[in-house]
Amino acid sequence: MLRFFVPRKWWRVRKWLHLGKEQGMPEALKGVNKFLEKEIVARREKLRHNFGLSVGGKSDLMSYFLQMDGDAPNDDKILKDLILNFLLAGRDTSALALSWFFWLVASHPSVEKKVIEEVQHVMGGCEMKGKPVPTRAEVSQMHYLHAALTESLRLYPSVPIDIKEILEDDILPDGAHVRKNDKLVYAIHAMGRMESIWGSDCCSFRPERWLKPDDGTFTDAHVPPFHYVVFNAGPRNCLGKDIAYLMMKTVASTLLHHFKITLVPGQKIEHKLSVTLYMKNGLLVRLEPRTP
């Protein structure tokens, strides 16, 4: 995180001298590489015993990369980079988004009630017909849940800031001049709380802002794409946006249907300095099974 905001020469000198945050970076990278190497070796071994079939009857990205005909990465470093990218961009971001979502929902009982009512309606009753989780088709019908997750991400985006490097001298639409090799930082977290974009209730958790007033279905057509850049926008729109929503809605609907989530009192919810929006102390909750 700090490398983005200090001159390159400065952090490189600190890296060479093993000072400050740079002191622990080499050991941290060793730990990450050791984990990835162990997983790659173990997966190759399992695939060999299964004669190239998916491990345990399940498919996953690592198995897919290892079995690509003619295009499989021969270099383990490339494979490790691919896997690490998916872990950071796919797993961590969705997990962090759910942490903030459950905190907001537990703090807003009216929202929780509406989510549960929608899940029960879509699933066909409070018993969910004996199924532990909803199907993909059923998840797609949960518009209020989709709106609640979108609203949660507006206030607590998994990636709170983003940085672009300027390729050529240019002038931005507002008249600002930018020079080649400059870095342009925009704060997604701050944009989600700007009254000029979201109105006087910009800091309120209100999923209804994402629902059509006539039929209650989800819509983001009224929001210019570059006002809500949680998943980036334009040509750089996140390729994993749909699968991220599918995962988050499946987990959220299942947990909220089966359990009442109560926050442990006295805990301090605050951010951790990182490229992603971690909860510094995690989220402590109590789970109580819901009675039919």
PDB file of C-alpha atoms in Angstrom:
ATOM      1  CA  MET A   1       0.000   0.000   0.000  1.00  0.00           C
ATOM      2  CA  LEU A   2       2.726   2.440   0.988  1.00  0.00           C
ATOM      3  CA  ARG A   3       4.676   1.770  -2.198  1.00  0.00           C
ATOM      4  CA  PHE A   4       1.870   3.442  -4.149  1.00  0.00           C
ATOM      5  CA  PHE A   5       2.248   6.707  -2.244  1.00  0.00           C
ATOM      6  CA  VAL A   6       5.978   7.243  -1.781  1.00  0.00           C
ATOM      7  CA  PRO A   7       8.599   7.881  -4.475  1.00  0.00           C
ATOM      8  CA  ARG A   8       9.909   4.695  -6.077  1.00  0.00           C
ATOM      9  CA  LYS A   9      13.502   5.481  -5.131  1.00  0.00           C
ATOM     10  CA  TRP A  10      12.442   5.957  -1.510  1.00  0.00           C
ATOM     11  CA  TRP A  11      10.857   2.546  -1.008  1.00  0.00           C
ATOM     12  CA  ARG A  12      13.608   0.821  -2.998  1.00  0.00           C
ATOM     13  CA  VAL A  13      16.235   2.280  -0.671  1.00  0.00           C
ATOM     14  CA  ARG A  14      14.188   1.147   2.345  1.00  0.00           C
ATOM     15  CA  LYS A  15      13.880  -2.296   0.776  1.00  0.00           C
ATOM     16  CA  TRP A  16      17.658  -2.486   0.278  1.00  0.00           C
ATOM     17  CA  LEU A  17      18.276  -1.390   3.883  1.00  0.00           C
ATOM     18  CA  HIS A  18      15.443  -3.570   5.303  1.00  0.00           C
ATOM     19  CA  LEU A  19      13.757  -0.623   7.008  1.00  0.00           C
ATOM     20  CA  GLY A  20      10.183  -0.161   8.222  1.00  0.00           C
ATOM     21  CA  LYS A  21       7.464  -2.097   6.423  1.00  0.00           C
ATOM     22  CA  GLU A  22       9.990  -3.262   3.829  1.00  0.00           C
ATOM     23  CA  GLN A  23      11.774  -5.281   6.522  1.00  0.00           C
ATOM     24  CA  GLY A  24       9.062  -7.932   6.672  1.00  0.00           C
ATOM     25  CA  MET A  25       8.284  -8.058   2.951  1.00  0.00           C
ATOM     26  CA  PRO A  26      10.858 -10.741   1.948  1.00  0.00           C
ATOM     27  CA  GLU A  27       9.649 -13.141   4.647  1.00  0.00           C
ATOM     28  CA  ALA A  28       6.031 -12.498   3.724  1.00  0.00           C
ATOM     29  CA  LEU A  29       6.750 -13.293   0.066  1.00  0.00           C
ATOM     30  CA  LYS A  30       8.574 -16.481   1.070  1.00  0.00           C
ATOM     31  CA  GLY A  31       5.492 -17.585   2.989  1.00  0.00           C
ATOM     32  CA  VAL A  32       3.213 -16.888   0.019  1.00  0.00           C
ATOM     33  CA  ASN A  33       5.516 -18.696  -2.430  1.00  0.00           C
ATOM     34  CA  LYS A  34       5.881 -21.702  -0.121  1.00  0.00           C
ATOM     35  CA  PHE A  35       2.098 -22.017   0.135  1.00  0.00           C
ATOM     36  CA  LEU A  36       1.589 -21.744  -3.634  1.00  0.00           C
ATOM     37  CA  GLU A  37       4.377 -24.243  -4.414  1.00  0.00           C
ATOM     38  CA  LYS A  38       2.878 -26.735  -1.968  1.00  0.00           C
ATOM     39  CA  GLU A  39      -0.586 -26.382  -3.534  1.00  0.00           C
ATOM     40  CA  ILE A  40       0.712 -26.769  -7.102  1.00  0.00           C
ATOM     41  CA  VAL A  41       2.700 -29.926  -6.252  1.00  0.00           C
ATOM     42  CA  ALA A  42      -0.239 -31.435  -4.361  1.00  0.00           C
ATOM     43  CA  ARG A  43      -2.692 -30.664  -7.186  1.00  0.00           C
ATOM     44  CA  ARG A  44      -0.411 -32.143  -9.848  1.00  0.00           C
ATOM     45  CA  GLU A  45      -0.097 -35.313  -7.789  1.00  0.00           C
ATOM     46  CA  LYS A  46      -3.860 -35.645  -7.353  1.00  0.00           C
ATOM     47  CA  LEU A  47      -4.493 -35.035 -11.045  1.00  0.00           C
ATOM     48  CA  ARG A  48      -1.913 -37.693 -11.917  1.00  0.00           C
ATOM     49  CA  HIS A  49      -3.652 -40.263  -9.723  1.00  0.00           C
ATOM     50  CA  ASN A  50      -7.032 -39.291 -11.176  1.00  0.00           C
ATOM     51  CA  PHE A  51      -5.695 -39.629 -14.741  1.00  0.00           C
ATOM     52  CA  GLY A  52      -6.297 -35.979 -15.529  1.00  0.00           C
ATOM     53  CA  LEU A  53      -9.804 -35.872 -14.143  1.00  0.00           C
ATOM     54  CA  SER A  54     -10.919 -33.121 -11.797  1.00  0.00           C
ATOM     55  CA  VAL A  55      -9.945 -33.576  -8.167  1.00  0.00           C
ATOM     56  CA  GLY A  56     -12.680 -35.118  -6.058  1.00  0.00           C
ATOM     57  CA  GLY A  57     -15.202 -34.687  -8.858  1.00  0.00           C
ATOM     58  CA  LYS A  58     -14.870 -30.916  -8.648  1.00  0.00           C
ATOM     59  CA  SER A  59     -13.325 -28.440 -11.071  1.00  0.00           C
ATOM     60  CA  ASP A  60     -11.259 -25.433 -10.065  1.00  0.00           C
ATOM     61  CA  LEU A  61      -9.044 -22.857 -11.719  1.00  0.00           C
ATOM     62  CA  MET A  62      -5.734 -24.421 -10.721  1.00  0.00           C
ATOM     63  CA  SER A  63      -6.743 -27.815 -12.158  1.00  0.00           C
ATOM     64  CA  TYR A  64      -7.919 -26.062 -15.308  1.00  0.00           C
ATOM     65  CA  PHE A  65      -4.591 -24.290 -15.807  1.00  0.00           C
ATOM     66  CA  LEU A  66      -2.653 -27.504 -15.229  1.00  0.00           C
ATOM     67  CA  GLN A  67      -4.690 -29.349 -17.871  1.00  0.00           C
ATOM     68  CA  MET A  68      -4.819 -26.761 -20.658  1.00  0.00           C
ATOM     69  CA  ASP A  69      -3.929 -28.509 -23.930  1.00  0.00           C
ATOM     70  CA  GLY A  70      -0.807 -26.956 -25.368  1.00  0.00           C
ATOM     71  CA  ASP A  71      -1.309 -23.712 -23.454  1.00  0.00           C
ATOM     72  CA  ALA A  72      -0.597 -24.902 -19.920  1.00  0.00           C
ATOM     73  CA  PRO A  73       1.952 -22.674 -18.140  1.00  0.00           C
ATOM     74  CA  ASN A  74       5.279 -24.521 -18.109  1.00  0.00           C
ATOM     75  CA  ASP A  75       6.825 -22.084 -15.667  1.00  0.00           C
ATOM     76  CA  ASP A  76       5.663 -22.516 -12.084  1.00  0.00           C
ATOM     77  CA  LYS A  77       6.336 -18.823 -11.475  1.00  0.00           C
ATOM     78  CA  ILE A  78       3.720 -17.903 -14.100  1.00  0.00           C
ATOM     79  CA  LEU A  79       1.314 -20.394 -12.551  1.00  0.00           C
ATOM     80  CA  LYS A  80       1.928 -18.982  -9.062  1.00  0.00           C
ATOM     81  CA  ASP A  81       1.320 -15.444 -10.322  1.00  0.00           C
ATOM     82  CA  LEU A  82      -1.955 -16.517 -11.947  1.00  0.00           C
ATOM     83  CA  ILE A  83      -3.200 -18.258  -8.818  1.00  0.00           C
ATOM     84  CA  LEU A  84      -2.163 -15.412  -6.520  1.00  0.00           C
ATOM     85  CA  ASN A  85      -3.966 -12.935  -8.775  1.00  0.00           C
ATOM     86  CA  PHE A  86      -7.181 -14.961  -8.540  1.00  0.00           C
ATOM     87  CA  LEU A  87      -6.853 -15.254  -4.773  1.00  0.00           C
ATOM     88  CA  LEU A  88      -6.360 -11.508  -4.308  1.00  0.00           C
ATOM     89  CA  ALA A  89      -8.853 -10.327  -6.919  1.00  0.00           C
ATOM     90  CA  GLY A  90     -11.490 -13.025  -6.500  1.00  0.00           C
ATOM     91  CA  ARG A  91     -11.432 -14.521  -3.045  1.00  0.00           C
ATOM     92  CA  ASP A  92     -10.292 -11.686  -0.775  1.00  0.00           C
ATOM     93  CA  THR A  93     -12.484  -9.013  -2.357  1.00  0.00           C
ATOM     94  CA  SER A  94     -15.675 -11.103  -2.054  1.00  0.00           C
ATOM     95  CA  ALA A  95     -14.847 -12.161   1.503  1.00  0.00           C
ATOM     96  CA  LEU A  96     -14.189  -8.577   2.572  1.00  0.00           C
ATOM     97  CA  ALA A  97     -17.380  -7.369   0.912  1.00  0.00           C
ATOM     98  CA  LEU A  98     -19.387  -9.967   2.857  1.00  0.00           C
ATOM     99  CA  SER A  99     -17.803  -8.923   6.171  1.00  0.00           C
ATOM    100  CA  TRP A 100     -18.908  -5.312   5.703  1.00  0.00           C
ATOM    101  CA  PHE A 101     -22.301  -6.460   4.378  1.00  0.00           C
ATOM    102  CA  PHE A 102     -23.058  -8.647   7.401  1.00  0.00           C
ATOM    103  CA  TRP A 103     -22.002  -5.833   9.738  1.00  0.00           C
ATOM    104  CA  LEU A 104     -24.338  -3.384   8.001  1.00  0.00           C
ATOM    105  CA  VAL A 105     -27.237  -5.850   7.862  1.00  0.00           C
ATOM    106  CA  ALA A 106     -26.844  -6.786  11.527  1.00  0.00           C
ATOM    107  CA  SER A 107     -26.895  -3.071  12.321  1.00  0.00           C
ATOM    108  CA  HIS A 108     -30.047  -2.496  10.246  1.00  0.00           C
ATOM    109  CA  PRO A 109     -32.772  -4.979  11.313  1.00  0.00           C
ATOM    110  CA  SER A 110     -35.270  -3.612   8.781  1.00  0.00           C
ATOM    111  CA  VAL A 111     -32.913  -4.501   5.913  1.00  0.00           C
ATOM    112  CA  GLU A 112     -32.275  -7.931   7.401  1.00  0.00           C
ATOM    113  CA  LYS A 113     -36.027  -8.558   7.632  1.00  0.00           C
ATOM    114  CA  LYS A 114     -36.578  -7.653   3.971  1.00  0.00           C
ATOM    115  CA  VAL A 115     -33.700  -9.863   2.809  1.00  0.00           C
ATOM    116  CA  ILE A 116     -35.061 -12.844   4.748  1.00  0.00           C
ATOM    117  CA  GLU A 117     -38.594 -12.288   3.449  1.00  0.00           C
ATOM    118  CA  GLU A 118     -37.306 -12.177  -0.116  1.00  0.00           C
ATOM    119  CA  VAL A 119     -35.207 -15.334   0.297  1.00  0.00           C
ATOM    120  CA  GLN A 120     -38.133 -17.241   1.785  1.00  0.00           C
ATOM    121  CA  HIS A 121     -40.449 -16.054  -0.978  1.00  0.00           C
ATOM    122  CA  VAL A 122     -38.028 -17.060  -3.750  1.00  0.00           C
ATOM    123  CA  MET A 123     -37.184 -20.400  -2.147  1.00  0.00           C
ATOM    124  CA  GLY A 124     -40.817 -21.274  -1.525  1.00  0.00           C
ATOM    125  CA  GLY A 125     -41.264 -21.031   2.223  1.00  0.00           C
ATOM    126  CA  CYS A 126     -39.205 -20.828   5.364  1.00  0.00           C
ATOM    127  CA  GLU A 127     -37.978 -24.438   5.075  1.00  0.00           C
ATOM    128  CA  MET A 128     -36.306 -23.769   1.675  1.00  0.00           C
ATOM    129  CA  LYS A 129     -37.793 -27.124   0.592  1.00  0.00           C
ATOM    130  CA  GLY A 130     -35.006 -28.979   2.351  1.00  0.00           C
ATOM    131  CA  LYS A 131     -32.232 -27.444   0.212  1.00  0.00           C
ATOM    132  CA  PRO A 132     -29.174 -26.083   2.029  1.00  0.00           C
ATOM    133  CA  VAL A 133     -28.467 -23.370  -0.562  1.00  0.00           C
ATOM    134  CA  PRO A 134     -30.433 -21.666  -3.354  1.00  0.00           C
ATOM    135  CA  THR A 135     -29.914 -22.486  -7.013  1.00  0.00           C
ATOM    136  CA  ARG A 136     -28.378 -20.029  -9.454  1.00  0.00           C
ATOM    137  CA  ALA A 137     -31.796 -19.312 -10.976  1.00  0.00           C
ATOM    138  CA  GLU A 138     -33.246 -18.574  -7.547  1.00  0.00           C
ATOM    139  CA  VAL A 139     -30.327 -16.311  -6.642  1.00  0.00           C
ATOM    140  CA  SER A 140     -30.972 -14.264  -9.784  1.00  0.00           C
ATOM    141  CA  GLN A 141     -34.476 -13.473  -8.488  1.00  0.00           C
ATOM    142  CA  MET A 142     -33.202 -11.933  -5.235  1.00  0.00           C
ATOM    143  CA  HIS A 143     -33.325  -8.284  -6.257  1.00  0.00           C
ATOM    144  CA  TYR A 144     -33.421  -6.756  -2.787  1.00  0.00           C
ATOM    145  CA  LEU A 145     -30.390  -8.786  -1.714  1.00  0.00           C
ATOM    146  CA  HIS A 146     -28.580  -7.648  -4.858  1.00  0.00           C
ATOM    147  CA  ALA A 147     -29.439  -4.042  -4.020  1.00  0.00           C
ATOM    148  CA  ALA A 148     -28.266  -4.456  -0.408  1.00  0.00           C
ATOM    149  CA  LEU A 149     -24.906  -5.866  -1.518  1.00  0.00           C
ATOM    150  CA  THR A 150     -24.506  -3.089  -4.091  1.00  0.00           C
ATOM    151  CA  GLU A 151     -25.287  -0.482  -1.444  1.00  0.00           C
ATOM    152  CA  SER A 152     -22.845  -2.086   0.989  1.00  0.00           C
ATOM    153  CA  LEU A 153     -20.107  -1.990  -1.656  1.00  0.00           C
ATOM    154  CA  ARG A 154     -20.877   1.671  -2.331  1.00  0.00           C
ATOM    155  CA  LEU A 155     -20.071   2.512   1.278  1.00  0.00           C
ATOM    156  CA  TYR A 156     -17.326  -0.088   1.807  1.00  0.00           C
ATOM    157  CA  PRO A 157     -15.735  -0.989  -1.550  1.00  0.00           C
ATOM    158  CA  SER A 158     -13.352  -3.947  -1.396  1.00  0.00           C
ATOM    159  CA  VAL A 159     -10.741  -1.861  -3.241  1.00  0.00           C
ATOM    160  CA  PRO A 160     -11.037   1.613  -1.646  1.00  0.00           C
ATOM    161  CA  ILE A 161      -8.613   3.400  -3.974  1.00  0.00           C
ATOM    162  CA  ASP A 162      -7.284   2.851  -7.474  1.00  0.00           C
ATOM    163  CA  ILE A 163      -4.325   4.243  -9.357  1.00  0.00           C
ATOM    164  CA  LYS A 164      -3.754   4.911 -13.047  1.00  0.00           C
ATOM    165  CA  GLU A 165      -0.439   5.811 -14.665  1.00  0.00           C
ATOM    166  CA  ILE A 166      -0.535   8.458 -17.384  1.00  0.00           C
ATOM    167  CA  LEU A 167       0.822   7.214 -20.730  1.00  0.00           C
ATOM    168  CA  GLU A 168       0.810  10.585 -22.522  1.00  0.00           C
ATOM    169  CA  ASP A 169       0.259  14.249 -21.616  1.00  0.00           C
ATOM    170  CA  ASP A 170      -3.471  14.880 -21.551  1.00  0.00           C
ATOM    171  CA  ILE A 171      -6.264  17.105 -20.264  1.00  0.00           C
ATOM    172  CA  LEU A 172      -9.035  15.563 -18.185  1.00  0.00           C
ATOM    173  CA  PRO A 173     -12.716  16.476 -18.776  1.00  0.00           C
ATOM    174  CA  ASP A 174     -12.639  18.908 -15.838  1.00  0.00           C
ATOM    175  CA  GLY A 175      -9.703  20.795 -17.352  1.00  0.00           C
ATOM    176  CA  ALA A 176      -6.969  19.326 -15.154  1.00  0.00           C
ATOM    177  CA  HIS A 177      -3.644  18.811 -16.924  1.00  0.00           C
ATOM    178  CA  VAL A 178      -1.845  15.477 -16.434  1.00  0.00           C
ATOM    179  CA  ARG A 179       1.660  14.659 -17.585  1.00  0.00           C
ATOM    180  CA  LYS A 180       3.203  11.467 -18.896  1.00  0.00           C
ATOM    181  CA  ASN A 181       4.317   9.072 -16.098  1.00  0.00           C
ATOM    182  CA  ASP A 182       2.204  10.894 -13.506  1.00  0.00           C
ATOM    183  CA  LYS A 183       0.092   8.687 -11.248  1.00  0.00           C
ATOM    184  CA  LEU A 184      -3.580   9.534 -10.855  1.00  0.00           C
ATOM    185  CA  VAL A 185      -5.192   8.297  -7.653  1.00  0.00           C
ATOM    186  CA  TYR A 186      -8.961   8.250  -7.193  1.00  0.00           C
ATOM    187  CA  ALA A 187     -10.675   7.306  -3.960  1.00  0.00           C
ATOM    188  CA  ILE A 188     -13.572   4.912  -4.584  1.00  0.00           C
ATOM    189  CA  HIS A 189     -14.375   4.886  -0.860  1.00  0.00           C
ATOM    190  CA  ALA A 190     -14.754   8.680  -0.840  1.00  0.00           C
ATOM    191  CA  MET A 191     -16.745   8.762  -4.089  1.00  0.00           C
ATOM    192  CA  GLY A 192     -19.344   6.485  -2.511  1.00  0.00           C
ATOM    193  CA  ARG A 193     -19.966   9.110   0.173  1.00  0.00           C
ATOM    194  CA  MET A 194     -20.124  12.266  -1.963  1.00  0.00           C
ATOM    195  CA  GLU A 195     -23.338  14.238  -1.616  1.00  0.00           C
ATOM    196  CA  SER A 196     -22.868  15.647  -5.115  1.00  0.00           C
ATOM    197  CA  ILE A 197     -23.220  12.103  -6.512  1.00  0.00           C
ATOM    198  CA  TRP A 198     -25.608  10.336  -4.118  1.00  0.00           C
ATOM    199  CA  GLY A 199     -27.611  13.128  -2.538  1.00  0.00           C
ATOM    200  CA  SER A 200     -28.149  14.184   1.063  1.00  0.00           C
ATOM    201  CA  ASP A 201     -28.449  10.574   2.291  1.00  0.00           C
ATOM    202  CA  CYS A 202     -25.074   9.612   0.775  1.00  0.00           C
ATOM    203  CA  CYS A 203     -23.801   8.141   4.051  1.00  0.00           C
ATOM    204  CA  SER A 204     -26.966   6.148   4.763  1.00  0.00           C
ATOM    205  CA  PHE A 205     -27.288   2.421   4.081  1.00  0.00           C
ATOM    206  CA  ARG A 206     -30.389   2.401   1.885  1.00  0.00           C
ATOM    207  CA  PRO A 207     -30.730  -0.513  -0.587  1.00  0.00           C
ATOM    208  CA  GLU A 208     -33.943   0.999  -1.941  1.00  0.00           C
ATOM    209  CA  ARG A 209     -31.908   3.490  -3.977  1.00  0.00           C
ATOM    210  CA  TRP A 210     -31.085   0.565  -6.317  1.00  0.00           C
ATOM    211  CA  LEU A 211     -34.668  -0.676  -6.811  1.00  0.00           C
ATOM    212  CA  LYS A 212     -37.254   0.361  -9.392  1.00  0.00           C
ATOM    213  CA  PRO A 213     -40.166   2.037  -7.579  1.00  0.00           C
ATOM    214  CA  ASP A 214     -42.789   0.318  -9.736  1.00  0.00           C
ATOM    215  CA  ASP A 215     -41.825  -3.362  -9.438  1.00  0.00           C
ATOM    216  CA  GLY A 216     -38.954  -3.503  -6.906  1.00  0.00           C
ATOM    217  CA  THR A 217     -36.449  -5.054  -9.306  1.00  0.00           C
ATOM    218  CA  PHE A 218     -32.773  -4.100  -9.189  1.00  0.00           C
ATOM    219  CA  THR A 219     -31.506  -1.378 -11.511  1.00  0.00           C
ATOM    220  CA  ASP A 220     -28.341   0.674 -11.841  1.00  0.00           C
ATOM    221  CA  ALA A 221     -29.400   2.396 -15.065  1.00  0.00           C
ATOM    222  CA  HIS A 222     -29.911   5.701 -13.225  1.00  0.00           C
ATOM    223  CA  VAL A 223     -26.289   5.790 -12.043  1.00  0.00           C
ATOM    224  CA  PRO A 224     -23.592   6.864 -14.533  1.00  0.00           C
ATOM    225  CA  PRO A 225     -21.038   4.010 -14.718  1.00  0.00           C
ATOM    226  CA  PHE A 226     -18.127   6.206 -13.658  1.00  0.00           C
ATOM    227  CA  HIS A 227     -19.966   7.325 -10.507  1.00  0.00           C
ATOM    228  CA  TYR A 228     -20.018   3.749  -9.177  1.00  0.00           C
ATOM    229  CA  VAL A 229     -16.572   2.322  -9.887  1.00  0.00           C
ATOM    230  CA  VAL A 230     -16.535  -0.481  -7.328  1.00  0.00           C
ATOM    231  CA  PHE A 231     -16.063  -2.919 -10.230  1.00  0.00           C
ATOM    232  CA  ASN A 232     -14.282  -0.326 -12.367  1.00  0.00           C
ATOM    233  CA  ALA A 233     -16.113   0.906 -15.479  1.00  0.00           C
ATOM    234  CA  GLY A 234     -15.965   1.140 -19.242  1.00  0.00           C
ATOM    235  CA  PRO A 235     -13.453  -1.112 -21.038  1.00  0.00           C
ATOM    236  CA  ARG A 236     -11.852  -1.986 -17.681  1.00  0.00           C
ATOM    237  CA  ASN A 237     -15.072  -3.277 -16.112  1.00  0.00           C
ATOM    238  CA  CYS A 238     -14.319  -6.240 -13.830  1.00  0.00           C
ATOM    239  CA  LEU A 239     -14.564  -9.570 -15.683  1.00  0.00           C
ATOM    240  CA  GLY A 240     -15.516 -11.338 -12.458  1.00  0.00           C
ATOM    241  CA  LYS A 241     -18.385  -9.028 -11.488  1.00  0.00           C
ATOM    242  CA  ASP A 242     -21.194 -11.490 -12.222  1.00  0.00           C
ATOM    243  CA  ILE A 243     -19.530 -14.454 -10.519  1.00  0.00           C
ATOM    244  CA  ALA A 244     -18.696 -12.237  -7.525  1.00  0.00           C
ATOM    245  CA  TYR A 245     -22.363 -11.299  -7.115  1.00  0.00           C
ATOM    246  CA  LEU A 246     -23.372 -14.937  -7.528  1.00  0.00           C
ATOM    247  CA  MET A 247     -20.990 -16.071  -4.781  1.00  0.00           C
ATOM    248  CA  MET A 248     -21.876 -13.241  -2.396  1.00  0.00           C
ATOM    249  CA  LYS A 249     -25.637 -13.636  -2.884  1.00  0.00           C
ATOM    250  CA  THR A 250     -25.438 -17.405  -2.398  1.00  0.00           C
ATOM    251  CA  VAL A 251     -23.469 -17.102   0.854  1.00  0.00           C
ATOM    252  CA  ALA A 252     -25.488 -14.164   2.199  1.00  0.00           C
ATOM    253  CA  SER A 253     -28.911 -15.673   1.428  1.00  0.00           C
ATOM    254  CA  THR A 254     -27.963 -19.053   2.906  1.00  0.00           C
ATOM    255  CA  LEU A 255     -26.509 -17.685   6.129  1.00  0.00           C
ATOM    256  CA  LEU A 256     -29.228 -15.108   6.726  1.00  0.00           C
ATOM    257  CA  HIS A 257     -31.947 -17.666   6.087  1.00  0.00           C
ATOM    258  CA  HIS A 258     -30.560 -20.290   8.458  1.00  0.00           C
ATOM    259  CA  PHE A 259     -29.050 -18.063  11.150  1.00  0.00           C
ATOM    260  CA  LYS A 260     -29.751 -14.881  13.030  1.00  0.00           C
ATOM    261  CA  ILE A 261     -26.531 -12.871  13.072  1.00  0.00           C
ATOM    262  CA  THR A 262     -25.922 -10.775  16.173  1.00  0.00           C
ATOM    263  CA  LEU A 263     -22.896  -8.520  16.604  1.00  0.00           C
ATOM    264  CA  VAL A 264     -20.717  -9.143  19.656  1.00  0.00           C
ATOM    265  CA  PRO A 265     -21.015  -5.924  21.699  1.00  0.00           C
ATOM    266  CA  GLY A 266     -17.997  -3.790  22.510  1.00  0.00           C
ATOM    267  CA  GLN A 267     -15.954  -4.578  19.408  1.00  0.00           C
ATOM    268  CA  LYS A 268     -14.302  -1.794  17.441  1.00  0.00           C
ATOM    269  CA  ILE A 269     -14.937  -1.829  13.696  1.00  0.00           C
ATOM    270  CA  GLU A 270     -12.197  -0.011  11.811  1.00  0.00           C
ATOM    271  CA  HIS A 271     -10.216  -0.201   8.595  1.00  0.00           C
ATOM    272  CA  LYS A 272      -6.797  -1.744   8.145  1.00  0.00           C
ATOM    273  CA  LEU A 273      -4.250   0.033   5.928  1.00  0.00           C
ATOM    274  CA  SER A 274      -4.091  -2.179   2.841  1.00  0.00           C
ATOM    275  CA  VAL A 275      -4.798  -2.156  -0.892  1.00  0.00           C
ATOM    276  CA  THR A 276      -8.083  -3.872   0.008  1.00  0.00           C
ATOM    277  CA  LEU A 277     -10.561  -2.767   2.669  1.00  0.00           C
ATOM    278  CA  TYR A 278      -9.899  -5.204   5.499  1.00  0.00           C
ATOM    279  CA  MET A 279     -11.555  -5.006   8.892  1.00  0.00           C
ATOM    280  CA  LYS A 280      -8.638  -4.460  11.231  1.00  0.00           C
ATOM    281  CA  ASN A 281      -9.980  -6.735  13.968  1.00  0.00           C
ATOM    282  CA  GLY A 282     -12.325  -8.874  11.911  1.00  0.00           C
ATOM    283  CA  LEU A 283     -16.043  -9.153  12.605  1.00  0.00           C
ATOM    284  CA  LEU A 284     -17.183 -10.964  15.753  1.00  0.00           C
ATOM    285  CA  VAL A 285     -20.743 -12.306  15.628  1.00  0.00           C
ATOM    286  CA  ARG A 286     -22.993 -14.816  17.343  1.00  0.00           C
ATOM    287  CA  LEU A 287     -25.039 -17.177  15.197  1.00  0.00           C
ATOM    288  CA  GLU A 288     -28.420 -18.480  16.335  1.00  0.00           C
ATOM    289  CA  PRO A 289     -30.362 -21.010  14.245  1.00  0.00           C
ATOM    290  CA  ARG A 290     -33.599 -19.492  12.994  1.00  0.00           C
ATOM    291  CA  THR A 291     -36.764 -21.274  14.007  1.00  0.00           C
ATOM    292  CA  PRO A 292     -39.331 -21.939  11.249  1.00  0.00           C
TER     293      PRO A 292
END
